[in-house]
Coordinates of C-alpha atoms in Angstrom, one line a residue:
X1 CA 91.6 -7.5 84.0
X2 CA 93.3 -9.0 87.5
X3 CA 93.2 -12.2 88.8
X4 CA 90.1 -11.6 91.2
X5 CA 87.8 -10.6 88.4
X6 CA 88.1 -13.7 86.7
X7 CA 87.9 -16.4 89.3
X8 CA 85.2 -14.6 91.2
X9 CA 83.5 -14.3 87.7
X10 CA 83.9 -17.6 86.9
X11 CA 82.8 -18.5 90.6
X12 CA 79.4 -16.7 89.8
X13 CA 79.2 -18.2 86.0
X14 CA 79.6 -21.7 87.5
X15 CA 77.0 -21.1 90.6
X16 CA 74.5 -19.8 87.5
X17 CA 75.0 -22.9 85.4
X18 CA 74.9 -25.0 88.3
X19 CA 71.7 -23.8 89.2
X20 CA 70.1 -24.3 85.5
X21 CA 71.0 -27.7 85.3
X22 CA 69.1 -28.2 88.3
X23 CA 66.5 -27.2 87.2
X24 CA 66.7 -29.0 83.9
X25 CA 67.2 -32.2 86.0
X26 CA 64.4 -31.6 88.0
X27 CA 61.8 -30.7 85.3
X28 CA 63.2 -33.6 83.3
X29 CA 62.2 -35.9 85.7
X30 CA 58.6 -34.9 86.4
X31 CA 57.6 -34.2 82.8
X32 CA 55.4 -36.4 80.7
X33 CA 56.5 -36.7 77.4
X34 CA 53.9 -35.0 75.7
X35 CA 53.7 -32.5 72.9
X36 CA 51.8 -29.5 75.1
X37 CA 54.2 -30.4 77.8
X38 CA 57.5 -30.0 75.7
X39 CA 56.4 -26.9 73.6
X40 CA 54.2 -25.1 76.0
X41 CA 55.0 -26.0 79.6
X42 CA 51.7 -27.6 79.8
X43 CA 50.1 -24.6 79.5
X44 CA 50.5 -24.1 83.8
X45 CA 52.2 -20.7 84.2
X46 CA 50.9 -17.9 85.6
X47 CA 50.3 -14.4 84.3
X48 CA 52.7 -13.0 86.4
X49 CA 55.5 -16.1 85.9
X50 CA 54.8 -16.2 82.1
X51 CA 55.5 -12.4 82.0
X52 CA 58.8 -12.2 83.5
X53 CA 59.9 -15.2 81.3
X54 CA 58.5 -13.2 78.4
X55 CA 61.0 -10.3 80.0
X56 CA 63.5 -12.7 79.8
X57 CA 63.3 -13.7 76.5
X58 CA 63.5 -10.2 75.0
X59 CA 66.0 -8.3 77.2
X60 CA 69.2 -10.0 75.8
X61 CA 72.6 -9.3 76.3
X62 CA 72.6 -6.5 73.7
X63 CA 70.2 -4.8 75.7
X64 CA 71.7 -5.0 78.6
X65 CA 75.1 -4.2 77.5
X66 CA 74.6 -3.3 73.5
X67 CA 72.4 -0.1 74.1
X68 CA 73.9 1.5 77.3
X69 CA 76.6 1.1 75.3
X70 CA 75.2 2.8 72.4
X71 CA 74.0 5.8 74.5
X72 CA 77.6 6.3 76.3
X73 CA 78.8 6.2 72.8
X74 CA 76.3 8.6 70.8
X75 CA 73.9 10.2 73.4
X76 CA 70.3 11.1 72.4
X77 CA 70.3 8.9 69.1
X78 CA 71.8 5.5 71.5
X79 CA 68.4 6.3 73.8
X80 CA 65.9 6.0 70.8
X81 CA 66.7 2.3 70.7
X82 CA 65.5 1.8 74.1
X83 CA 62.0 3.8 72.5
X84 CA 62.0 1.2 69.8
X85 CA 62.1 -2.1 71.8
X86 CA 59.8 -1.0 74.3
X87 CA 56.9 0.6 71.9
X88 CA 57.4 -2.7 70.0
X89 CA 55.3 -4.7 72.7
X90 CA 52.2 -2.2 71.7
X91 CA 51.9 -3.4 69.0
X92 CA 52.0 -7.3 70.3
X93 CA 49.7 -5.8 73.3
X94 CA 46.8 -5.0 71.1
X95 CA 47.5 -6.9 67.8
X96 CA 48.7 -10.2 68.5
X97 CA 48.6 -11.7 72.1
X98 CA 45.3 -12.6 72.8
X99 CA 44.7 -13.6 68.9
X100 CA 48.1 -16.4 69.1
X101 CA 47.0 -17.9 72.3
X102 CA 43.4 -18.7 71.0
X103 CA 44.1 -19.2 67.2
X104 CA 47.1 -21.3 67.5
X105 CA 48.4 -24.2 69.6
X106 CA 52.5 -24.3 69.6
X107 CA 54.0 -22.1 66.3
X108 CA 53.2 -19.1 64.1
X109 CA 51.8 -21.7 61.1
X110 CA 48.8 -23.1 63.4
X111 CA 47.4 -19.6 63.7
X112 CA 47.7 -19.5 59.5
X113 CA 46.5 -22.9 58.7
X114 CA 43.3 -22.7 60.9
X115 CA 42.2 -21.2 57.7
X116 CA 44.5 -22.2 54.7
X117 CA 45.5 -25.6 53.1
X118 CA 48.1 -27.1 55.9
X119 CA 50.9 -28.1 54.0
X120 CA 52.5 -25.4 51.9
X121 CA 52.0 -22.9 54.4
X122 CA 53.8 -24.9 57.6
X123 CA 56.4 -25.2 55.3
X124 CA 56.5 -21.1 54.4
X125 CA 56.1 -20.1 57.7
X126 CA 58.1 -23.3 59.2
X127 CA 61.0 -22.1 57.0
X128 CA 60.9 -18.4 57.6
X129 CA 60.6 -19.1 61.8
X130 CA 63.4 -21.3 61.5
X131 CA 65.3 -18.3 59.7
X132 CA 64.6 -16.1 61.9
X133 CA 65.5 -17.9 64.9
X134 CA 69.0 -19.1 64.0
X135 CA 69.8 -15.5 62.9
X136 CA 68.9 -14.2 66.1
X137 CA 70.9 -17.4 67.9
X138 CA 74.0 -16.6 66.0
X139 CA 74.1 -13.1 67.1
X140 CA 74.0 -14.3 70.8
X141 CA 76.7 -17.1 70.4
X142 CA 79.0 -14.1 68.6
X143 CA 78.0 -12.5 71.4
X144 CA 78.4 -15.2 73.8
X145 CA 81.9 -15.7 72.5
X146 CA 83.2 -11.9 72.0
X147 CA 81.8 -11.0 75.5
X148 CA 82.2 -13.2 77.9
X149 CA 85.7 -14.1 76.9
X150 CA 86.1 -10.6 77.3
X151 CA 85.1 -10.5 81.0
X152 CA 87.6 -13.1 81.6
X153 CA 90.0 -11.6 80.6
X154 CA 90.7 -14.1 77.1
X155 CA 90.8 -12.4 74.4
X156 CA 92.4 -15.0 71.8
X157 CA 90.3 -17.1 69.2
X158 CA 90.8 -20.1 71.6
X159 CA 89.0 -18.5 74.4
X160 CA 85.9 -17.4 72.2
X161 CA 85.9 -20.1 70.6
X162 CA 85.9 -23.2 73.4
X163 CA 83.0 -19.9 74.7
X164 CA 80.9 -20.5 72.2
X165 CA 81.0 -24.2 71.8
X166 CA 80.0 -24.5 75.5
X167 CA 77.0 -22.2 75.6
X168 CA 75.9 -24.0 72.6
X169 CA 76.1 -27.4 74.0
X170 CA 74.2 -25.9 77.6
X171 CA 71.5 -24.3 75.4
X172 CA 71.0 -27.9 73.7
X173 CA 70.7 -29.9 77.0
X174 CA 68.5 -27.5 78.9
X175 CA 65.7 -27.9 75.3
X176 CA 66.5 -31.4 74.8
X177 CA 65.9 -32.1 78.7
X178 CA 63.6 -29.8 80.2
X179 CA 61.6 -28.2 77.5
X180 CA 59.6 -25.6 77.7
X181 CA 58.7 -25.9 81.6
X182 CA 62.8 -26.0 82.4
X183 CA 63.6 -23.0 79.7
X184 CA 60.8 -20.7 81.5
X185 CA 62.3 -21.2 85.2
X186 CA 65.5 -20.7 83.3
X187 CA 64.6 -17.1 81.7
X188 CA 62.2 -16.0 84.9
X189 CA 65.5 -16.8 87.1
X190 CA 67.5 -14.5 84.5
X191 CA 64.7 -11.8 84.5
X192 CA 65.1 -11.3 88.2
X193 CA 69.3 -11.4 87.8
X194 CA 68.9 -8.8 85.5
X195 CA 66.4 -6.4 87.1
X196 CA 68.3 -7.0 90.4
X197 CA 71.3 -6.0 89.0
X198 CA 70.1 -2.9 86.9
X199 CA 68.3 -1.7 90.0
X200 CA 71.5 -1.8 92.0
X201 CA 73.5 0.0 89.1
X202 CA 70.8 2.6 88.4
X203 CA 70.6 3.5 91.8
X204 CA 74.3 4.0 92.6
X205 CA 74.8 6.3 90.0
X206 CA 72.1 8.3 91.1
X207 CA 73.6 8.5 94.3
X208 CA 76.6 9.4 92.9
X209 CA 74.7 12.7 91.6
X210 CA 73.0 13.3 94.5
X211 CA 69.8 12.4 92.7
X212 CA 70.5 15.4 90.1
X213 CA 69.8 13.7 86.6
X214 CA 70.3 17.4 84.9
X215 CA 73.7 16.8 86.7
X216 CA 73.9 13.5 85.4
X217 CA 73.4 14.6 81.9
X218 CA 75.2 17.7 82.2
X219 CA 78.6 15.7 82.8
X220 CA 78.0 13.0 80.7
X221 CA 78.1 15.9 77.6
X222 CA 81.1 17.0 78.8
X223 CA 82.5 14.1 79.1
X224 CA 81.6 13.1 76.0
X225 CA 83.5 14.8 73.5
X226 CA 80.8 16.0 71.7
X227 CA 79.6 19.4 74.8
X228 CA 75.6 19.7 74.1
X229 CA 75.5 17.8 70.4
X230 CA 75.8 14.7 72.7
X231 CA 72.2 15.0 74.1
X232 CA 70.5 16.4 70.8
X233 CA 69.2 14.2 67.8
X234 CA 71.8 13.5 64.9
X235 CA 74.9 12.5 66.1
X236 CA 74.9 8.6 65.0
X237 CA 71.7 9.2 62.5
X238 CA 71.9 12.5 61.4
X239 CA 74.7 12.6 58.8
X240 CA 72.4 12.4 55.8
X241 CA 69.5 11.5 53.9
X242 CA 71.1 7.6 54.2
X243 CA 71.5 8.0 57.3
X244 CA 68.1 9.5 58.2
X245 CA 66.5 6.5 56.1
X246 CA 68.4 3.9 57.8
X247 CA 67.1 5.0 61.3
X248 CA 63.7 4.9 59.9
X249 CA 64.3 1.2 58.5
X250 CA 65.5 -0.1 61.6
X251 CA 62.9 1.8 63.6
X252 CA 60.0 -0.1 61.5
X253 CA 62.1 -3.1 61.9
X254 CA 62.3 -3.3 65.7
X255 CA 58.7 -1.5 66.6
X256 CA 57.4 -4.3 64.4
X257 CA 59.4 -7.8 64.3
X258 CA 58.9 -8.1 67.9
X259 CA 55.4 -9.2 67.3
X260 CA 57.0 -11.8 64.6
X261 CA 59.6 -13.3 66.7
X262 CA 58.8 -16.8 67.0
X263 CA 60.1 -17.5 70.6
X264 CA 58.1 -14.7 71.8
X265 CA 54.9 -15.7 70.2
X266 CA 55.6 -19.6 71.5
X267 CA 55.6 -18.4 74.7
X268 CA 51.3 -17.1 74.2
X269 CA 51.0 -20.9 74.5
X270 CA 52.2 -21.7 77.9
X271 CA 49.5 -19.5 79.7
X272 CA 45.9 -21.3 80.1
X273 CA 43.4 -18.7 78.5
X274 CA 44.0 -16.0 75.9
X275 CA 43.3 -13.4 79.2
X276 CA 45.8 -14.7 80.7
X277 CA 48.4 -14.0 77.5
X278 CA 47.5 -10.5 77.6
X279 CA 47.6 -10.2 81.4
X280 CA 51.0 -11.9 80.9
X281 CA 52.5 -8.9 78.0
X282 CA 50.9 -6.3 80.3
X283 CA 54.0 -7.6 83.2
X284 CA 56.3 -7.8 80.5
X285 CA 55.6 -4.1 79.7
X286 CA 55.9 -2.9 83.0
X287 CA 59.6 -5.0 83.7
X288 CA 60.9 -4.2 80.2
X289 CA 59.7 -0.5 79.8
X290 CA 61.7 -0.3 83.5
X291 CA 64.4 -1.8 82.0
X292 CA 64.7 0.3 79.2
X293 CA 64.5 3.3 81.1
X294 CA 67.4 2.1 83.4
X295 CA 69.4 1.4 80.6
X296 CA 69.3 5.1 80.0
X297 CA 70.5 6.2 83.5
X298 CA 73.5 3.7 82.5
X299 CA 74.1 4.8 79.4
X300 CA 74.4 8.4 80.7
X301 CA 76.0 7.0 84.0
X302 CA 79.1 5.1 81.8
X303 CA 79.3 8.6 79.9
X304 CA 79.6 10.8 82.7
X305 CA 81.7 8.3 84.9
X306 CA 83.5 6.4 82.5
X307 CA 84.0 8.8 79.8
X308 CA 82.9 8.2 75.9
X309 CA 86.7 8.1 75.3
X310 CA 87.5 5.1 77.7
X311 CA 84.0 3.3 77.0
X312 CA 85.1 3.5 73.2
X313 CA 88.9 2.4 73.4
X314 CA 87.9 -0.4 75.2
X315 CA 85.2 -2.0 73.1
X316 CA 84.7 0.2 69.5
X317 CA 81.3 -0.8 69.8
X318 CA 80.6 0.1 73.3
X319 CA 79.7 -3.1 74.8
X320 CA 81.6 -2.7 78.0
X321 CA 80.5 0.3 78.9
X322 CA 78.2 -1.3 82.0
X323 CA 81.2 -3.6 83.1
X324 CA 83.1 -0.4 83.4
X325 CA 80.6 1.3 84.9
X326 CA 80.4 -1.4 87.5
X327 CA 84.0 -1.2 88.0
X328 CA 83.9 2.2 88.7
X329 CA 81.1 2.5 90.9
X330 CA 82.2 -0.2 92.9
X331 CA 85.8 1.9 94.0
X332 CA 87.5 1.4 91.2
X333 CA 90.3 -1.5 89.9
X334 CA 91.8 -3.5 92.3
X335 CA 89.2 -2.6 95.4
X336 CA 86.9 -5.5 96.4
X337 CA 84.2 -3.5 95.4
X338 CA 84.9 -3.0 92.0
X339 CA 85.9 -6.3 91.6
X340 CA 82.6 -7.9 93.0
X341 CA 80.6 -5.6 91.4
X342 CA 82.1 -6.2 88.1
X343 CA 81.7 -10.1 88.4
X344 CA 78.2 -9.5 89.4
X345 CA 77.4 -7.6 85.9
X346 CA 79.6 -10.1 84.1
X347 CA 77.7 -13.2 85.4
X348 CA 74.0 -11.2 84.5
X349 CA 75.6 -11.2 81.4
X350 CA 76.6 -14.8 81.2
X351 CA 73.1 -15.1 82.5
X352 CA 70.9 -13.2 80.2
X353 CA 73.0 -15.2 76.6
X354 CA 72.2 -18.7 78.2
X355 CA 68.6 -17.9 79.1
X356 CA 67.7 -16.0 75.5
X357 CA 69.6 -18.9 73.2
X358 CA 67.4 -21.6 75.1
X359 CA 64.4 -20.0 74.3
X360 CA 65.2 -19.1 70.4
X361 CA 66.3 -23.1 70.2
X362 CA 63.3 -24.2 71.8
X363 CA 61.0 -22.1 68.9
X364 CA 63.3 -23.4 66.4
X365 CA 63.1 -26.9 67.2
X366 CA 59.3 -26.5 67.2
X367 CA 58.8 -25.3 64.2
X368 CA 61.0 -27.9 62.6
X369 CA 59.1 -30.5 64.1
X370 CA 55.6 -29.4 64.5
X371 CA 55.7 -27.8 60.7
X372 CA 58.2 -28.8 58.7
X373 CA 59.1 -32.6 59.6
X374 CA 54.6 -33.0 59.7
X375 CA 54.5 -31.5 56.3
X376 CA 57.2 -32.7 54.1
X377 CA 56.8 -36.4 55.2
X378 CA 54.8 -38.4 52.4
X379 CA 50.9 -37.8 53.1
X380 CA 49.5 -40.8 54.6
X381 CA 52.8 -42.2 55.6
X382 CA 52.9 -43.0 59.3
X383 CA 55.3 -41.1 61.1
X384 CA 58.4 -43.2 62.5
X385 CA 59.0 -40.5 65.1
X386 CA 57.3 -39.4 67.6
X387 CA 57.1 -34.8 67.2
X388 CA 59.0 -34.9 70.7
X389 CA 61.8 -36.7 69.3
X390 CA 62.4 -34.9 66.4
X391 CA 62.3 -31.5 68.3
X392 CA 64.9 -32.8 70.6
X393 CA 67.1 -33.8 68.0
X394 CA 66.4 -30.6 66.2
X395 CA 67.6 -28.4 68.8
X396 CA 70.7 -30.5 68.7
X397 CA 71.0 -30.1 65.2
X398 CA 70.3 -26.1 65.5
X399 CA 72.2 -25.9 68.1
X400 CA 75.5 -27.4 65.8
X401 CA 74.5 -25.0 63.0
X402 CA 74.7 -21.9 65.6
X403 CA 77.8 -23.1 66.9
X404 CA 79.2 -23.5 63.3
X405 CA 78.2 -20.3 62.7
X406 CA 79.3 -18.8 65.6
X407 CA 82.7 -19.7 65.1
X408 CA 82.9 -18.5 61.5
X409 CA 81.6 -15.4 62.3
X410 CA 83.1 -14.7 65.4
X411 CA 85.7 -11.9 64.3
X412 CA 82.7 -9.8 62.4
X413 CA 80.2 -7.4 63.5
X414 CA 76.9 -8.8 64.5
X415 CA 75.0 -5.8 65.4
X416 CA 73.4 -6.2 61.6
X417 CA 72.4 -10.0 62.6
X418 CA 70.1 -9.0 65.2
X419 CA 68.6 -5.7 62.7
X420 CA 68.4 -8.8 60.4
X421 CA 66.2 -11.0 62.5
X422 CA 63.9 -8.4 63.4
X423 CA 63.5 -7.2 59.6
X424 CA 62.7 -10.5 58.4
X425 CA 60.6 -11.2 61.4
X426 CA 58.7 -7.9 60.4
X427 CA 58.7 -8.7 56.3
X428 CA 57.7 -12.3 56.6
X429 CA 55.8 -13.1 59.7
X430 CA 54.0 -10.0 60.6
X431 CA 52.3 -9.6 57.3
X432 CA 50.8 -13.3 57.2
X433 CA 50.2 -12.7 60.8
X434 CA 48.0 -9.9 60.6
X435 CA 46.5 -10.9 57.2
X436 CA 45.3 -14.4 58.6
X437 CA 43.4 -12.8 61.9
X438 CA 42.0 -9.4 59.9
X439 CA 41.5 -9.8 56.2
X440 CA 38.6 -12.4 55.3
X441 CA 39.6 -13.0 51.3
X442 CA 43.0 -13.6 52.7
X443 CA 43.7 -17.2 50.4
X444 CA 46.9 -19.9 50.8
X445 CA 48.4 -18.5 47.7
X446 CA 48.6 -15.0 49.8
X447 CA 49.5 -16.5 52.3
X448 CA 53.1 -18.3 51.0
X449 CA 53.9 -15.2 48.5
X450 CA 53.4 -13.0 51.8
X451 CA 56.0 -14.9 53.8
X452 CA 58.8 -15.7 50.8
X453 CA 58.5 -12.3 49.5
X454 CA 59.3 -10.6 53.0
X455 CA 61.8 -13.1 53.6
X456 CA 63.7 -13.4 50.5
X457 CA 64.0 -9.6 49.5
X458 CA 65.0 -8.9 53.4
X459 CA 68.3 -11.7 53.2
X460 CA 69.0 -10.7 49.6
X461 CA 69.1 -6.2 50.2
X462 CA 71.2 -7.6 53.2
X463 CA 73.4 -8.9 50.9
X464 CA 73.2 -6.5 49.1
X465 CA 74.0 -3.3 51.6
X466 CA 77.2 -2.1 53.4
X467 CA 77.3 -4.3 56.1
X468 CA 78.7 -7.4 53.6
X469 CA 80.4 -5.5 51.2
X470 CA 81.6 -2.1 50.4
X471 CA 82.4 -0.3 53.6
X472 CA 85.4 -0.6 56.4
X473 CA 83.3 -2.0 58.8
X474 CA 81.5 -4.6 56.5
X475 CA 81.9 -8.7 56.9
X476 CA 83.8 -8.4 54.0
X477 CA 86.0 -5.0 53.9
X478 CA 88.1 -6.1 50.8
X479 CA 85.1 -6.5 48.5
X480 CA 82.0 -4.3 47.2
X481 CA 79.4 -5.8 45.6
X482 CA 77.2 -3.1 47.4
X483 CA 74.1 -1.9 45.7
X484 CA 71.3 -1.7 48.4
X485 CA 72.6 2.1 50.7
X486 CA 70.9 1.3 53.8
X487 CA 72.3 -1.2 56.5
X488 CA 68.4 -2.3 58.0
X489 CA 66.3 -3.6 54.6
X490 CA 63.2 -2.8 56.9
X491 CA 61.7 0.3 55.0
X492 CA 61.7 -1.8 51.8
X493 CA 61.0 -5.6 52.9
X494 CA 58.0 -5.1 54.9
X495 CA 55.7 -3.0 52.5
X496 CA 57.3 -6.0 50.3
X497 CA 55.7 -8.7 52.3
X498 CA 52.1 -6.7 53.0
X499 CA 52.1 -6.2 48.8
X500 CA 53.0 -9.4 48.1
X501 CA 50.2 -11.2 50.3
X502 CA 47.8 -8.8 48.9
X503 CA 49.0 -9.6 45.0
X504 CA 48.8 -13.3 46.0
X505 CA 45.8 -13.1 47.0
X506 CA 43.8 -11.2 44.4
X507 CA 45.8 -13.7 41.4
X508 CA 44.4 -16.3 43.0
X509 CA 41.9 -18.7 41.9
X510 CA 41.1 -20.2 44.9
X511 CA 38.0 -19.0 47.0
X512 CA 38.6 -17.7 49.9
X513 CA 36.8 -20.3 52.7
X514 CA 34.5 -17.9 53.8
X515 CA 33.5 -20.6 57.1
X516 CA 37.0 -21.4 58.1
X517 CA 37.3 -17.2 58.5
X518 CA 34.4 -17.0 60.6
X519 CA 35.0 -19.5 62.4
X520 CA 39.1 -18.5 63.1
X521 CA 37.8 -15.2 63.8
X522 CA 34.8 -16.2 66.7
X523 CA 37.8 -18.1 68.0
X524 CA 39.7 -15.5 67.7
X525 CA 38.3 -12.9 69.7
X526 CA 36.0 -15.4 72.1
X527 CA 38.3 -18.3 72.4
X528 CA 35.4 -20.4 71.7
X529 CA 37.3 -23.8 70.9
X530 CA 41.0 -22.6 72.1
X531 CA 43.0 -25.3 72.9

């Protein structure tokens, strides 16, 4: 890494950051103080704006960088990723959009307790969201830490560390400032960074094919390692039966947490009408499904360019594969092409972590304000503090927990954090989710045993599997209390969370409120009496 990368790197990271708290400043200043205005923008955005913040939200550094990565590296089996994150907002499309935005007003648990008695399931769902969040927020400050410090050129503990601690305190002032409103300009600014760039990568390495992507493919087998097993099914997932299983896990994990994750169901709530949600994840579709298939012609590109072999001795895990890439295309190290071209992708980057940990803080601050701090205070006890106040100081407080974490974990693999997030999201909040709009005897007991029994059997086979314990690669290589085979617990948490709000709810004694169901579901599919 030479001198110009880094300080024209650093020049880009600061005019990016710059720019944010700008924004910040500005919002700050014109916003009201209110509850809609800090959780949901006001409700002001467009179709059009809310869908490329939506865009922002999801594509995060590891798609950007993890999955081209993972095609350079394994091929045909690297590519099904992109499948799995794009066919994920189907499911959100025709299941869950329109529903949110009229049943609920800021988090997951108002869409549940239209229905059910308020208190023990905010806290459920408030716990599980909260969960989910900081899972998802530590796997972008390890991120954060590993890959930017990697960019500039620091490799040492210092440099990921002092990394880490200052995304963390950025993500805290743009929530604590701007809110909603300044997060969404934040993550619509980093949507168009990163289609910009991936445009003008895609494009140069077609041109360095001549257009031929059956050239394109054709060298990126050879270069591989592998000949024509690179572009065939099996290389990564393919081993065994385990293996097999595991793809299917994490397959069911990412087609179907998406439509759990609670910073992309907050966002349902900054749009005016429940047409305007779904108008909102029909742009989303259309940036992130181009995206995703750009991310192919990269991960083929850093293959056929780069070569598996130098793609893998410089990051095991592949993650530099597009920096290279970049490098390359631009004339290689030490030409002011390479080098701009390089800073470019390494500011996007930069970019993409700051823009996706504001919006998970901002959920997670919600829902420890709007459900948890409402529900656990004494009932009848007036509140000392305003829900505002507490979210700020929540998002502080998150924020300290993810940079605590961040630093712990900073030397270990957090490919399984992210799998993690999106299995729990898909064992504990899907099920209740989908329960509470479409099944009429759904009762509250249901409702909490469908959200803790997603959630606790999805941490503890975690626990359980290879990636803690047991394996070379695990957090913890020198110990093996490994019972659970699979590295994704999705195949066997998420039938765990449907059964478990379905056994709830037939033990129960408690009537189902036949009224409150008809009433959430004319709401539901009407709007009649949205907020």
């Amino acid at each position: 890494m030479t001198g110009d990368h880094q300080l024209l790197a650093l020049l880009l990271f600061s005019a990016f950051i710059a720019g944010t708290l700008a924004i910040t400043t500005w919002v700050s200043r014109h916003r009201r103080g209110s509850a809609e205005e800090f959780y949901a923008g006001g409700r002001l955005f467009s179709p059009m704006e809310n869908g490329f913040a939506i865009a922002g939200d999801y594509m995060s550094a590891a798609s950007f960088l993890g999955i081209s990565g993972l095609i350079a590296l394994f091929g045909y089996d690297g590519m099904l990723y992109s499948v799995g994150f794009l066919v994920a907002w189907l499911v959100v499309l025709f299941l869950v959009a329109e529903l949110v935005r009229n049943c609920g007003r800021f988090t997951l648990a108002d869409v549940i307790a239209a229905r059910m008695r308020e208190r023990p399931v905010r806290i459920a769902a408030g716990t599980s969201s909260v969960t989910v969040s900081v899972l998802y927020l530590v796997a972008q400050m390890v991120g954060a830490g590993s890959l930017v410090a990697l960019l500039l050129g620091g490799t040492s503990e210092v440099a990921r560390s002092w990394t880490v601690i200052g995304v963390g305190a950025l993500m805290v002032i743009y929530v604590s400032l701007g809110g909603m409103r300044a997060t969404t300009w934040i993550q619509i600014v980093k949507a168009v960074l990163l289609m910009a760039g991936a445009v003008a990568l895609t494009v140069l390495v077609l041109l360095r094919f001549h257009g031929d992507v059956n050239q394109l493919l054709t060298s990126a087998a050879e270069r591989s390692g592998h000949g024509r097993d690179f572009l065939a099914p099996g290389l990564r997932y393919g081993g065994d039966w385990t293996a097999r299983l595991d793809f299917i896990s994490l397959g069911l994990a990412l087609v179907l947490g998406t439509a759990g994750l609670p910073h992309i169901l907050s966002r349902f709530y900054t749009v005016p009408t429940a047409r305007a949600a779904r108008r909102s994840v029909v742009w989303a579709i259309g940036l992130i499904g181009s995206f995703y298939l750009m991310t192919i012609v990269l991960g083929f590109g850093a293959a056929a360019i780069v070569g598996t072999g130098e793609v893998r001795a410089s990051n095991a895990a592949g993650n530099t594969a597009v920096p290279l890439l970049a490098l390359d295309l631009g004339g290689g190290a030490g030409s002011t092409g390479g080098t701009v071209l390089f800073a470019v992708v390494a500011a996007v980057a930069f970019a993409t972590i700051l823009a996706v940990v504001a919006g998970i803080t901002l959920a997670s601050s919600a829902s420890v304000a709007h459900d948890l701090y409402a529900s656990l205070r004494r009932p009848g006890r007036k509140r000392r503090y305003g829900e505002v106040a507490v979210a700020r100081v929540a998002a502080a407080g998150v924020g300290a927990v993810a940079i605590a974490l961040g630093l712990l974990a900073q030397d270990l693999n957090v490919a399984f954090l992210v799998g993690l997030a999106f299995a729990v999201a898909a064992s504990a909040n899907l099920p209740v989710l989908l329960y509470s709009l479409f099944w009429r005897n759904f009762t509250t007991r249901g409702a909490v045993w469908s959200v803790y029994g997603g959630l606790v059997p999805a941490v503890l086979l975690v626990a359980l599997s290879p990636v803690v314990s047991g394996s070379p690669g695990a957090l913890f290589p020198g110990m093996d209390f490994q019972v659970f085979p699979l590295e994704n617990p999705g195949m066997v948490s998420i039938p765990l969370g449907f059964l478990a709000g379905w056994l709830g709810t037939v033990t129960s004694r408690e009537a189902p409120d036949e009224a409150r169901h008809a009433e959430t579901e004319v709401r539901a599919l009407t709007g009649a009496g949205a907020v």
